Amino acid sequence: MIFRTQNQMANKTRDENVPLEGKHRWKTPVLVIIVVLIILSIVGCDNVLAKLIPQEDSSPDGLTLSLVSERSMSSLELAHSLALAVRSDRSAESVYFSIPKVQTDDLDDTAFFQFIQAIKRGISGQVTEIISINNEEKELILASLEGGNPSIYELAQQSDFYALVDEDNSNNPGFIIAIQKDEDGSAYLDQDWILGIITLDNYMALYFEAIDDNNFNALHSLLAGGTNPASKIEEDVLIARCQTTLAYYQNSIEAEKDQIELKSIYPGYAEVEQFAALTSNLNQRVRRTIRFKEQGNSLLAIDPVIETLSHQDLDVKVGGETIIAFDEDTEELRVSSETFDKILGTPLSHGNDTCFRTADGRNVFTVEYPGIILTVLGECTDGHQKWSGVLTRAEISYSNFEMGSGLSPGLHINELYLRYPFARENEYLLQRQFEEVTITLAVQVETGYITKLTLTSDY
């Protein structure tokens, strides 16, 4: 193994040779004393690897921790020990009993083993290098823990972080582990930190198991703990979220358990990468990032399920009458002054300063009515009195306008989540693709309410 820190540690232990001719004059007691001194010097070596003695029949990797130091380990030595523990179950057991009890914060061997299994999911091969991360990288970790448990955040601030680089991912930055520091600066493994990682690891396992089994009740029970629905509409949103999640995994992608890679895990935050194939095209692979985060003493799964704009919401209505309609044959949003003027009256603005001719001889113009602004590609005649064409953009800000599903400005955000449970994860952009065009609905949200709906098409 190669181990280095940012300070490029270069301490070396030199062995001194004993003259051969002197050995014949030593007596047995002297030999015993020398052997004891050699053992003590090995135990006192800064590098924890000096405690490893090869044993052919001891463990699968041929190594065993046969000597235990009663002195405290340094931060790097503890990181080194965790790197050894991920090699095998036998290694984990040996490492646990090699660490001084004062540095395990009353953590029992069962919890230590579960902790090692959790971080092991992020390391596919044998660790070949340990790198001490810099302050900039540490700040990114702290940022991911903000808003979670304050005591965990404080522990993170007082921790040293190391990247474990394994032989299978030598080009990657490595899987990061943390070693805590007490008020005196002594290194140790904090029980709350480790139990927090175990809790999150179990949560992730239950989440993916519920999805693999297509188990609505299990998924609902798990997510309810994070959302804590306090009203009927919040419960309905949770139900919609569970249904949409399972439908997405059942109908849109194909992903197996072994296609999930743990990228990071800390108490209250974890990130995994999932590799899947699109059901519509199995040759097309997608990479998805799923995050798990503690918020308000609860764990949340942030799974970016792709939302598709409902066919209903391709139309816009006012007073029960349709003013923007999607044409199935031409795949266009058709609009005209005949419809708008009849329902909304004379436009607030439309004239020479809002009407332009394109290079191919068509007109692009903007027409504004109270609560809605249209941009149209089409024809404008009779001195701007009549117009018709294909809608390229509609900005809707009044509550009397609504999409086909009833979505309109002024509604509470939960009304959006009832229809599109993952609107937030999709950055409030909902799309529907056709052969020739993509139609997008952008939802603007302020203080928990919808303030504007913008419908666009890329003609």
Short mmCIF file of C-alpha atoms in Angstrom, two decimals:
data_model
loop_
_atom_site.label_atom_id
_atom_site.label_comp_id
_atom_site.label_asym_id
_atom_site.label_seq_id
_atom_site.Cartn_x
_atom_site.Cartn_y
_atom_site.Cartn_z
CA MET A 1 0.00 0.00 0.00
CA ILE A 2 1.04 3.63 -0.55
CA PHE A 3 0.00 6.13 2.13
CA ARG A 4 0.57 9.89 1.91
CA THR A 5 -0.81 13.12 3.29
CA GLN A 6 -0.55 16.67 2.04
CA ASN A 7 2.65 17.10 4.12
CA GLN A 8 4.23 14.10 2.28
CA MET A 9 5.17 12.15 5.44
CA ALA A 10 8.68 10.77 5.14
CA ASN A 11 9.47 9.20 8.52
CA LYS A 12 11.34 5.97 8.03
CA THR A 13 12.37 3.22 10.44
CA ARG A 14 15.84 1.90 10.03
CA ASP A 15 16.92 -1.55 11.19
CA GLU A 16 20.41 -2.03 12.56
CA ASN A 17 22.24 -5.24 11.79
CA VAL A 18 23.77 -7.23 14.63
CA PRO A 19 27.26 -8.56 13.89
CA LEU A 20 27.08 -12.29 13.30
CA GLU A 21 30.21 -13.11 15.25
CA GLY A 22 28.77 -11.49 18.38
CA LYS A 23 25.73 -13.73 18.53
CA HIS A 24 27.72 -16.76 19.68
CA ARG A 25 28.73 -14.91 22.86
CA TRP A 26 25.18 -13.99 23.92
CA LYS A 27 23.47 -16.00 26.60
CA THR A 28 19.81 -16.89 26.68
CA PRO A 29 18.65 -14.10 29.09
CA VAL A 30 20.29 -11.46 26.96
CA LEU A 31 18.56 -12.80 23.86
CA VAL A 32 15.17 -12.63 25.60
CA ILE A 33 15.71 -9.00 26.63
CA ILE A 34 16.70 -7.98 23.11
CA VAL A 35 13.68 -9.71 21.59
CA VAL A 36 11.37 -7.87 24.03
CA LEU A 37 12.99 -4.54 23.18
CA ILE A 38 12.54 -5.18 19.46
CA ILE A 39 8.85 -5.97 19.96
CA LEU A 40 8.31 -2.82 22.00
CA SER A 41 9.99 -0.71 19.34
CA ILE A 42 7.72 -2.20 16.69
CA VAL A 43 4.63 -1.46 18.74
CA GLY A 44 5.72 2.13 19.19
CA CYS A 45 6.19 2.77 15.49
CA ASP A 46 3.98 5.55 14.12
CA ASN A 47 2.86 3.46 11.17
CA VAL A 48 0.07 1.09 12.17
CA LEU A 49 1.21 -1.34 9.47
CA ALA A 50 4.18 -2.17 11.75
CA LYS A 51 1.71 -4.10 13.90
CA LEU A 52 0.89 -6.45 11.04
CA ILE A 53 2.67 -9.80 11.00
CA PRO A 54 2.13 -12.09 8.00
CA GLN A 55 0.34 -15.32 8.88
CA GLU A 56 -0.32 -17.77 6.08
CA ASP A 57 -3.23 -19.47 7.81
CA SER A 58 -4.71 -16.55 9.74
CA SER A 59 -7.10 -14.72 7.41
CA PRO A 60 -8.09 -14.55 3.73
CA ASP A 61 -5.65 -11.73 3.01
CA GLY A 62 -2.82 -13.37 4.94
CA LEU A 63 -2.58 -10.62 7.56
CA THR A 64 -3.44 -10.49 11.22
CA LEU A 65 -3.14 -7.84 13.92
CA SER A 66 -1.19 -9.79 16.51
CA LEU A 67 0.12 -6.96 18.69
CA VAL A 68 -2.02 -4.27 20.28
CA SER A 69 -0.61 -0.92 21.31
CA GLU A 70 -1.89 0.63 24.51
CA ARG A 71 -0.84 4.09 23.35
CA SER A 72 -3.28 6.32 21.48
CA MET A 73 -3.31 6.17 17.71
CA SER A 74 -2.94 9.28 15.60
CA SER A 75 -5.66 10.46 13.24
CA LEU A 76 -3.83 8.98 10.26
CA GLU A 77 -3.32 5.66 12.04
CA LEU A 78 -7.04 5.39 12.73
CA ALA A 79 -7.76 6.14 9.09
CA HIS A 80 -5.18 3.50 8.21
CA SER A 81 -6.93 1.02 10.52
CA LEU A 82 -10.30 1.62 8.81
CA ALA A 83 -8.65 1.05 5.44
CA LEU A 84 -7.42 -2.31 6.72
CA ALA A 85 -10.82 -3.17 8.20
CA VAL A 86 -12.62 -3.01 4.85
CA ARG A 87 -10.47 -5.84 3.46
CA SER A 88 -12.47 -8.63 5.06
CA ASP A 89 -14.70 -9.49 8.02
CA ARG A 90 -11.68 -11.01 9.78
CA SER A 91 -9.71 -7.82 9.24
CA ALA A 92 -12.54 -5.73 10.66
CA GLU A 93 -12.62 -7.85 13.82
CA SER A 94 -8.84 -7.63 14.24
CA VAL A 95 -8.80 -3.89 13.69
CA TYR A 96 -11.55 -3.29 16.25
CA PHE A 97 -9.63 -5.08 18.99
CA SER A 98 -6.38 -3.35 18.02
CA ILE A 99 -7.77 0.15 18.65
CA PRO A 100 -7.40 1.39 22.26
CA LYS A 101 -10.80 1.43 23.96
CA VAL A 102 -10.42 5.08 24.86
CA GLN A 103 -10.53 5.87 21.12
CA THR A 104 -13.71 3.93 20.28
CA ASP A 105 -16.10 5.99 22.47
CA ASP A 106 -17.74 2.87 23.99
CA LEU A 107 -18.58 1.56 20.51
CA ASP A 108 -19.15 -2.21 20.58
CA ASP A 109 -17.76 -4.61 17.99
CA THR A 110 -21.18 -5.19 16.36
CA ALA A 111 -21.69 -1.50 15.63
CA PHE A 112 -18.10 -1.21 14.39
CA PHE A 113 -18.67 -4.12 12.01
CA GLN A 114 -21.91 -2.54 10.69
CA PHE A 115 -20.06 0.74 10.19
CA ILE A 116 -17.31 -0.97 8.20
CA GLN A 117 -19.93 -2.72 6.04
CA ALA A 118 -21.51 0.67 5.28
CA ILE A 119 -18.31 2.40 4.12
CA LYS A 120 -17.24 -0.78 2.36
CA ARG A 121 -20.03 -0.20 -0.18
CA GLY A 122 -18.08 2.77 -1.47
CA ILE A 123 -14.79 0.87 -1.91
CA SER A 124 -14.70 -1.79 -4.61
CA GLY A 125 -11.07 -2.91 -4.34
CA GLN A 126 -8.18 -2.93 -1.90
CA VAL A 127 -7.16 0.49 -0.63
CA THR A 128 -3.82 1.50 -2.11
CA GLU A 129 -3.56 5.10 -0.94
CA ILE A 130 -4.79 7.39 1.83
CA ILE A 131 -4.96 11.12 1.08
CA SER A 132 -5.63 13.87 3.61
CA ILE A 133 -8.17 16.21 2.00
CA ASN A 134 -7.68 19.97 1.94
CA ASN A 135 -9.78 22.69 3.58
CA GLU A 136 -11.67 23.49 0.38
CA GLU A 137 -12.85 19.88 0.05
CA LYS A 138 -13.77 19.82 3.73
CA GLU A 139 -15.94 22.91 3.28
CA LEU A 140 -17.92 21.09 0.60
CA ILE A 141 -18.57 18.24 3.04
CA LEU A 142 -19.66 20.69 5.73
CA ALA A 143 -22.03 22.35 3.27
CA SER A 144 -23.75 19.01 2.60
CA LEU A 145 -24.35 18.58 6.34
CA GLU A 146 -25.83 22.03 6.92
CA GLY A 147 -29.45 21.98 8.00
CA GLY A 148 -29.09 18.55 9.58
CA ASN A 149 -28.20 17.56 13.13
CA PRO A 150 -26.24 20.45 14.75
CA SER A 151 -24.14 18.10 16.91
CA ILE A 152 -23.11 16.11 13.83
CA TYR A 153 -22.19 19.32 12.03
CA GLU A 154 -20.02 20.30 14.99
CA LEU A 155 -18.34 16.89 14.96
CA ALA A 156 -17.63 17.30 11.25
CA GLN A 157 -15.97 20.65 11.91
CA GLN A 158 -13.66 18.98 14.42
CA SER A 159 -12.86 15.98 12.21
CA ASP A 160 -9.97 15.09 9.93
CA PHE A 161 -11.11 13.74 6.56
CA TYR A 162 -9.22 11.24 4.42
CA ALA A 163 -9.85 9.88 0.94
CA LEU A 164 -9.35 6.13 0.57
CA VAL A 165 -8.26 5.36 -2.98
CA ASP A 166 -8.76 1.76 -4.07
CA GLU A 167 -7.07 -0.17 -6.84
CA ASP A 168 -10.24 -0.32 -8.95
CA ASN A 169 -10.79 3.45 -8.91
CA SER A 170 -7.27 4.87 -8.79
CA ASN A 171 -8.26 7.77 -11.07
CA ASN A 172 -11.13 8.85 -8.80
CA PRO A 173 -10.71 11.22 -5.83
CA GLY A 174 -11.39 8.38 -3.40
CA PHE A 175 -14.02 7.49 -0.81
CA ILE A 176 -13.95 9.88 2.14
CA ILE A 177 -13.93 8.85 5.79
CA ALA A 178 -13.73 11.00 8.91
CA ILE A 179 -11.73 10.72 12.13
CA GLN A 180 -13.03 12.83 15.00
CA LYS A 181 -10.94 15.00 17.31
CA ASP A 182 -11.74 15.80 20.95
CA GLU A 183 -11.15 19.13 22.69
CA ASP A 184 -7.51 18.21 23.33
CA GLY A 185 -6.96 17.37 19.67
CA SER A 186 -6.77 13.61 20.29
CA ALA A 187 -8.15 11.39 17.53
CA TYR A 188 -11.02 8.98 18.15
CA LEU A 189 -14.04 7.29 16.51
CA ASP A 190 -17.17 9.04 17.73
CA GLN A 191 -20.11 6.77 18.57
CA ASP A 192 -22.78 9.26 17.41
CA TRP A 193 -20.99 9.71 14.07
CA ILE A 194 -20.73 5.99 13.43
CA LEU A 195 -24.30 5.18 14.56
CA GLY A 196 -25.54 7.99 12.31
CA ILE A 197 -23.87 6.36 9.31
CA ILE A 198 -25.34 2.96 10.24
CA THR A 199 -28.84 4.48 10.51
CA LEU A 200 -28.57 6.11 7.10
CA ASP A 201 -27.15 2.96 5.53
CA ASN A 202 -30.14 0.97 6.83
CA TYR A 203 -32.54 3.64 5.53
CA MET A 204 -31.04 3.45 2.03
CA ALA A 205 -31.25 -0.34 2.05
CA LEU A 206 -34.96 -0.20 2.95
CA TYR A 207 -35.61 2.44 0.27
CA PHE A 208 -34.13 0.42 -2.58
CA GLU A 209 -35.68 -2.80 -1.26
CA ALA A 210 -39.15 -1.21 -1.36
CA ILE A 211 -38.51 -0.09 -4.95
CA ASP A 212 -37.16 -3.47 -6.04
CA ASP A 213 -40.22 -5.18 -4.54
CA ASN A 214 -42.60 -2.53 -5.96
CA ASN A 215 -43.96 -2.30 -2.41
CA PHE A 216 -46.13 0.81 -2.01
CA ASN A 217 -46.82 0.28 1.71
CA ALA A 218 -43.13 -0.13 2.56
CA LEU A 219 -42.14 2.94 0.55
CA HIS A 220 -45.00 5.01 2.00
CA SER A 221 -44.06 4.05 5.56
CA LEU A 222 -40.42 4.97 4.93
CA LEU A 223 -41.09 8.33 3.26
CA ALA A 224 -43.82 9.30 5.75
CA GLY A 225 -41.18 9.48 8.46
CA GLY A 226 -39.39 12.19 6.50
CA THR A 227 -42.34 14.28 5.32
CA ASN A 228 -44.60 13.96 8.38
CA PRO A 229 -47.82 14.89 6.51
CA ALA A 230 -49.94 17.19 8.69
CA SER A 231 -53.01 17.52 6.49
CA LYS A 232 -55.01 15.55 3.96
CA ILE A 233 -53.45 17.31 0.99
CA GLU A 234 -49.95 16.62 2.33
CA GLU A 235 -50.88 12.96 2.71
CA ASP A 236 -52.24 12.97 -0.84
CA VAL A 237 -48.96 14.50 -2.05
CA LEU A 238 -47.03 11.74 -0.28
CA ILE A 239 -49.23 9.08 -1.89
CA ALA A 240 -48.70 10.67 -5.30
CA ARG A 241 -44.95 10.75 -4.70
CA CYS A 242 -44.83 7.04 -3.81
CA GLN A 243 -46.99 6.08 -6.79
CA THR A 244 -44.92 8.16 -9.20
CA THR A 245 -41.65 6.74 -7.85
CA LEU A 246 -42.74 3.13 -8.26
CA ALA A 247 -44.25 3.81 -11.69
CA TYR A 248 -41.00 5.41 -12.84
CA TYR A 249 -38.89 2.45 -11.74
CA GLN A 250 -41.39 -0.03 -13.18
CA ASN A 251 -42.06 1.66 -16.52
CA SER A 252 -39.30 4.12 -17.40
CA ILE A 253 -35.96 2.61 -16.36
CA GLU A 254 -34.38 -0.76 -15.68
CA ALA A 255 -31.95 -0.74 -12.77
CA GLU A 256 -30.51 -3.57 -10.68
CA LYS A 257 -29.17 -3.52 -7.13
CA ASP A 258 -25.59 -4.03 -8.29
CA GLN A 259 -25.88 -0.95 -10.52
CA ILE A 260 -25.83 1.39 -7.52
CA GLU A 261 -22.52 2.88 -6.38
CA LEU A 262 -22.12 4.64 -3.02
CA LYS A 263 -20.24 7.91 -3.57
CA SER A 264 -20.31 9.30 -0.02
CA ILE A 265 -21.92 8.69 3.33
CA TYR A 266 -21.87 10.78 6.51
CA PRO A 267 -24.38 10.96 9.36
CA GLY A 268 -27.37 12.68 7.78
CA TYR A 269 -26.12 12.76 4.19
CA ALA A 270 -25.36 10.19 1.53
CA GLU A 271 -25.06 10.19 -2.24
CA VAL A 272 -25.29 7.26 -4.64
CA GLU A 273 -24.95 6.94 -8.38
CA GLN A 274 -27.34 4.66 -10.20
CA PHE A 275 -26.72 3.29 -13.68
CA ALA A 276 -29.83 2.24 -15.57
CA ALA A 277 -31.23 1.62 -19.03
CA LEU A 278 -34.23 3.42 -20.45
CA THR A 279 -37.17 1.09 -20.97
CA SER A 280 -37.97 2.87 -24.22
CA ASN A 281 -34.44 2.20 -25.48
CA LEU A 282 -32.45 -0.42 -23.59
CA ASN A 283 -29.29 0.59 -25.45
CA GLN A 284 -29.44 4.05 -23.92
CA ARG A 285 -27.84 4.19 -20.49
CA VAL A 286 -28.49 6.91 -17.94
CA ARG A 287 -26.60 7.90 -14.80
CA ARG A 288 -28.73 9.17 -11.94
CA THR A 289 -27.61 10.77 -8.66
CA ILE A 290 -29.79 9.98 -5.66
CA ARG A 291 -29.24 11.80 -2.38
CA PHE A 292 -30.41 11.06 1.15
CA LYS A 293 -30.43 13.98 3.57
CA GLU A 294 -31.47 14.62 7.16
CA GLN A 295 -33.77 17.59 7.56
CA GLY A 296 -35.67 18.49 10.70
CA ASN A 297 -34.59 15.29 12.49
CA SER A 298 -35.97 13.21 9.60
CA LEU A 299 -34.38 11.52 6.61
CA LEU A 300 -35.46 12.43 3.09
CA ALA A 301 -34.85 10.59 -0.18
CA ILE A 302 -34.08 13.02 -3.00
CA ASP A 303 -34.62 10.82 -6.02
CA PRO A 304 -34.80 12.80 -9.29
CA VAL A 305 -37.71 11.02 -10.95
CA ILE A 306 -38.31 12.66 -14.32
CA GLU A 307 -41.74 14.26 -14.58
CA THR A 308 -43.55 14.43 -17.93
CA LEU A 309 -45.90 17.29 -18.68
CA SER A 310 -49.45 16.00 -18.67
CA HIS A 311 -51.30 16.01 -21.97
CA GLN A 312 -54.04 17.96 -20.19
CA ASP A 313 -51.66 20.79 -19.47
CA LEU A 314 -50.97 21.43 -23.14
CA ASP A 315 -54.20 23.45 -23.16
CA VAL A 316 -55.00 26.74 -21.43
CA LYS A 317 -58.50 27.77 -20.37
CA VAL A 318 -60.22 30.81 -18.97
CA GLY A 319 -63.76 30.80 -17.64
CA GLY A 320 -64.12 27.20 -18.80
CA GLU A 321 -63.32 28.07 -22.44
CA THR A 322 -60.17 26.90 -24.19
CA ILE A 323 -58.01 29.71 -25.56
CA ILE A 324 -54.83 27.71 -26.29
CA ALA A 325 -55.26 24.23 -27.75
CA PHE A 326 -52.80 21.59 -28.84
CA ASP A 327 -53.30 20.31 -32.38
CA GLU A 328 -52.56 16.56 -32.43
CA ASP A 329 -52.13 16.40 -36.21
CA THR A 330 -49.64 19.24 -36.59
CA GLU A 331 -48.20 19.01 -33.06
CA GLU A 332 -48.72 22.74 -32.62
CA LEU A 333 -50.24 25.07 -30.05
CA ARG A 334 -52.66 27.06 -32.23
CA VAL A 335 -53.86 30.55 -31.22
CA SER A 336 -55.82 33.33 -32.95
CA SER A 337 -57.18 36.82 -32.35
CA GLU A 338 -60.65 35.52 -33.10
CA THR A 339 -60.64 33.37 -29.97
CA PHE A 340 -58.72 35.73 -27.69
CA ASP A 341 -60.57 38.91 -28.60
CA LYS A 342 -63.92 37.18 -28.22
CA ILE A 343 -63.09 36.01 -24.68
CA LEU A 344 -60.62 38.62 -23.41
CA GLY A 345 -61.48 41.70 -25.44
CA THR A 346 -59.08 44.13 -27.10
CA PRO A 347 -55.39 43.42 -26.37
CA LEU A 348 -53.48 45.84 -24.16
CA SER A 349 -50.65 46.08 -26.66
CA HIS A 350 -50.02 44.93 -30.20
CA GLY A 351 -48.68 47.08 -33.02
CA ASN A 352 -45.67 48.00 -35.11
CA ASP A 353 -43.32 47.98 -32.12
CA THR A 354 -44.29 44.40 -31.15
CA CYS A 355 -44.59 42.83 -34.62
CA PHE A 356 -41.55 41.81 -36.69
CA ARG A 357 -41.05 40.00 -39.97
CA THR A 358 -38.63 37.04 -40.15
CA ALA A 359 -36.22 36.29 -42.99
CA ASP A 360 -38.61 33.67 -44.41
CA GLY A 361 -41.45 36.20 -44.60
CA ARG A 362 -43.39 35.22 -41.50
CA ASN A 363 -44.30 37.51 -38.64
CA VAL A 364 -43.23 37.13 -35.03
CA PHE A 365 -45.30 39.24 -32.70
CA THR A 366 -46.18 39.78 -29.07
CA VAL A 367 -49.75 40.29 -27.89
CA GLU A 368 -50.59 41.23 -24.31
CA TYR A 369 -53.93 40.79 -22.55
CA PRO A 370 -54.61 41.26 -18.84
CA GLY A 371 -52.79 38.41 -17.08
CA ILE A 372 -51.29 36.78 -20.18
CA ILE A 373 -48.57 37.70 -22.70
CA LEU A 374 -48.31 35.73 -25.96
CA THR A 375 -45.48 35.36 -28.43
CA VAL A 376 -46.71 34.00 -31.76
CA LEU A 377 -45.13 32.91 -35.02
CA GLY A 378 -47.69 33.42 -37.77
CA GLU A 379 -49.65 36.03 -39.69
CA CYS A 380 -50.74 39.52 -38.68
CA THR A 381 -53.16 41.43 -40.98
CA ASP A 382 -55.54 44.38 -41.15
CA GLY A 383 -53.21 46.75 -39.38
CA HIS A 384 -52.58 44.31 -36.50
CA GLN A 385 -56.30 43.81 -35.97
CA LYS A 386 -56.24 40.13 -36.88
CA TRP A 387 -53.58 37.57 -36.17
CA SER A 388 -53.17 33.80 -35.93
CA GLY A 389 -50.38 31.28 -35.77
CA VAL A 390 -48.33 28.95 -33.61
CA LEU A 391 -47.72 29.86 -29.98
CA THR A 392 -44.04 29.87 -28.99
CA ARG A 393 -44.49 31.39 -25.51
CA ALA A 394 -47.29 32.26 -23.10
CA GLU A 395 -46.65 33.94 -19.73
CA ILE A 396 -49.64 33.50 -17.42
CA SER A 397 -49.85 35.50 -14.19
CA TYR A 398 -53.59 35.83 -13.39
CA SER A 399 -55.52 33.20 -11.47
CA ASN A 400 -58.45 33.21 -13.92
CA PHE A 401 -56.25 31.35 -16.40
CA GLU A 402 -55.68 27.66 -15.77
CA MET A 403 -54.04 24.72 -17.43
CA GLY A 404 -56.12 21.72 -18.47
CA SER A 405 -55.52 19.99 -15.12
CA GLY A 406 -56.69 23.04 -13.18
CA LEU A 407 -53.21 24.30 -12.33
CA SER A 408 -53.16 28.11 -12.13
CA PRO A 409 -51.32 31.06 -10.55
CA GLY A 410 -52.29 31.68 -6.94
CA LEU A 411 -52.59 28.00 -5.97
CA HIS A 412 -50.60 26.57 -3.07
CA ILE A 413 -47.49 24.64 -4.04
CA ASN A 414 -49.09 21.39 -2.82
CA GLU A 415 -51.55 21.64 -5.72
CA LEU A 416 -48.55 21.45 -8.04
CA TYR A 417 -47.07 18.50 -6.13
CA LEU A 418 -50.39 16.64 -6.33
CA ARG A 419 -50.07 16.73 -10.12
CA TYR A 420 -46.26 16.63 -10.35
CA PRO A 421 -44.76 15.19 -7.12
CA PHE A 422 -41.20 15.69 -8.37
CA ALA A 423 -41.59 19.19 -9.78
CA ARG A 424 -39.00 20.52 -7.33
CA GLU A 425 -36.43 17.87 -8.26
CA ASN A 426 -37.05 18.78 -11.91
CA GLU A 427 -36.34 22.44 -11.10
CA TYR A 428 -40.01 23.26 -11.76
CA LEU A 429 -39.59 22.54 -15.47
CA LEU A 430 -42.07 20.04 -16.92
CA GLN A 431 -41.67 18.81 -20.49
CA ARG A 432 -43.42 16.71 -23.08
CA GLN A 433 -41.62 15.64 -26.23
CA PHE A 434 -43.12 14.92 -29.62
CA GLU A 435 -41.43 13.95 -32.86
CA GLU A 436 -40.93 17.52 -34.05
CA VAL A 437 -41.35 19.68 -30.97
CA THR A 438 -40.82 19.86 -27.20
CA ILE A 439 -43.33 21.74 -25.06
CA THR A 440 -42.25 23.00 -21.64
CA LEU A 441 -44.20 24.35 -18.68
CA ALA A 442 -42.08 26.44 -16.26
CA VAL A 443 -43.61 27.05 -12.84
CA GLN A 444 -42.53 30.07 -10.82
CA VAL A 445 -42.98 29.67 -7.06
CA GLU A 446 -42.69 32.27 -4.31
CA THR A 447 -43.34 31.78 -0.57
CA GLY A 448 -45.12 28.51 -1.16
CA TYR A 449 -47.48 29.67 -3.92
CA ILE A 450 -47.51 29.55 -7.72
CA THR A 451 -46.98 33.06 -9.10
CA LYS A 452 -46.50 32.45 -12.83
CA LEU A 453 -46.88 29.70 -15.42
CA THR A 454 -44.87 29.93 -18.64
CA LEU A 455 -45.73 27.61 -21.53
CA THR A 456 -43.19 27.43 -24.39
CA SER A 457 -42.68 25.37 -27.54
CA ASP A 458 -39.45 25.10 -29.55
CA TYR A 459 -40.84 25.50 -33.06
#
